[in-house]
Coordinates of C-alpha atoms in Angstrom, one line a residue:
M27 CA 8.1 17.8 -1.9
V28 CA 7.1 18.0 1.8
V29 CA 5.1 14.9 1.3
L30 CA 8.2 12.9 0.3
Q31 CA 10.5 14.4 2.9
E32 CA 8.4 12.8 5.7
E33 CA 9.3 9.3 4.6
D34 CA 12.7 7.7 4.3
E35 CA 13.6 5.8 1.2
E36 CA 13.5 2.3 2.7
S37 CA 10.1 3.0 4.3
L38 CA 8.7 4.0 0.9
N39 CA 10.3 1.0 -0.8
Q40 CA 8.7 -1.4 1.8
L41 CA 5.3 0.3 1.4
F42 CA 5.2 0.0 -2.4
R43 CA 6.7 -3.5 -2.4
A44 CA 4.0 -4.6 0.0
L45 CA 1.3 -3.1 -2.2
A46 CA 2.8 -4.5 -5.4
D47 CA 1.5 -8.0 -4.8
G48 CA -2.2 -9.0 -5.4
T49 CA -2.4 -11.4 -2.5
R50 CA -1.1 -8.8 -0.1
R51 CA -3.5 -6.2 -1.5
D52 CA -6.3 -8.8 -0.9
I53 CA -5.1 -9.5 2.7
L54 CA -5.0 -5.8 3.3
A55 CA -8.6 -5.3 2.0
R56 CA -9.9 -8.1 4.2
S57 CA -8.2 -6.6 7.2
I58 CA -9.8 -3.2 6.6
T59 CA -13.3 -4.5 6.9
E60 CA -12.7 -7.3 9.5
T61 CA -10.1 -8.5 11.9
P62 CA -9.3 -12.0 10.6
S63 CA -6.8 -14.4 12.1
V64 CA -3.9 -15.5 10.0
S65 CA -5.6 -19.0 9.9
E66 CA -8.8 -17.4 8.5
L67 CA -6.8 -15.5 5.9
A68 CA -5.0 -18.7 4.9
A69 CA -8.3 -20.4 4.2
H70 CA -8.9 -18.0 1.3
Y71 CA -5.8 -18.8 -0.7
E72 CA -4.5 -21.8 -2.5
M73 CA -1.1 -21.6 -0.8
S74 CA 0.4 -22.9 2.4
F75 CA -0.2 -21.3 5.8
A76 CA 3.5 -20.4 5.9
A77 CA 3.2 -18.5 2.6
V78 CA 0.3 -16.5 3.9
Q79 CA 2.3 -15.8 7.1
K80 CA 5.1 -14.4 4.9
H81 CA 2.7 -12.1 3.1
V82 CA 1.3 -10.9 6.4
A83 CA 4.9 -10.3 7.6
V84 CA 5.6 -8.1 4.6
L85 CA 2.5 -6.0 5.2
Q86 CA 3.4 -5.7 8.9
R87 CA 7.0 -4.6 8.1
A88 CA 5.6 -2.0 5.8
G89 CA 3.3 -0.8 8.6
L90 CA 0.1 -1.5 6.7
I91 CA -1.2 -4.0 9.2
R92 CA -0.8 -4.8 12.9
K93 CA -1.0 -8.2 14.5
R94 CA -2.2 -8.9 18.0
A95 CA -2.5 -12.1 19.9
N96 CA -5.9 -13.5 20.8
G97 CA -5.2 -16.7 22.7
R98 CA -3.4 -19.0 20.2
E99 CA -4.5 -16.9 17.2
Q100 CA -2.9 -13.9 15.6
L101 CA -5.5 -11.3 14.6
V102 CA -4.7 -9.0 11.7
A103 CA -6.0 -5.4 11.4
A104 CA -5.2 -2.7 8.9
D105 CA -3.3 0.4 10.2
R106 CA -5.6 3.1 8.9
E107 CA -3.1 5.9 9.5
R108 CA -0.5 4.1 7.3
L109 CA -3.1 3.6 4.6
R110 CA -4.0 7.3 4.7
R111 CA -0.3 8.0 4.3
A112 CA 0.0 5.7 1.3
S113 CA -3.0 7.4 -0.2
E114 CA -1.4 10.8 0.3
L115 CA 1.8 9.6 -1.5
L116 CA -0.2 8.2 -4.4
D117 CA -2.1 11.5 -4.6
F118 CA 1.2 13.3 -4.8
Y119 CA 2.5 11.2 -7.6
E120 CA -0.8 11.5 -9.5
S121 CA -0.7 15.3 -9.2
V122 CA 2.9 15.3 -10.6
W123 CA 1.7 13.1 -13.5
R124 CA -1.3 15.3 -14.2
R125 CA 1.0 18.5 -14.3
R126 CA 3.3 16.7 -16.8
V127 CA 0.4 15.7 -19.0
A128 CA -1.0 19.3 -18.9
Q129 CA 2.5 20.6 -19.9
L130 CA 2.5 18.1 -22.8
D131 CA -0.9 19.3 -23.9
D132 CA 0.3 22.9 -23.9
V133 CA 3.3 22.0 -26.1
L134 CA 1.1 20.1 -28.5
L135 CA -1.4 23.0 -28.7
E136 CA 1.5 25.4 -29.4
K137 CA 2.7 23.2 -32.3
E138 CA -0.8 23.2 -33.8
D139 CA -0.9 27.1 -34.0

């Protein structure tokens, strides 16, 4: 449980809420391989610039991306450390799930005997 104790509840909620939306996951993926401006990101979606800005803000509050000014543009870059942390959390939940499935397998095998 050490992996969970390092995060507060609201931080975890923000992280998983941010990742729950397909557009935000796509924005995040684009910001891993490049450093697009918010305007460049907006060109990829059939939604308003303001809507893309809101998606970017959700990702920023969750700590998954950082914005920096470049003249009049706002450039977006993924926060690799936060992504690593998200991966650790998902790995933790997967290991819990795998242990539960293994326990269920054991119970089912016992019933067959």
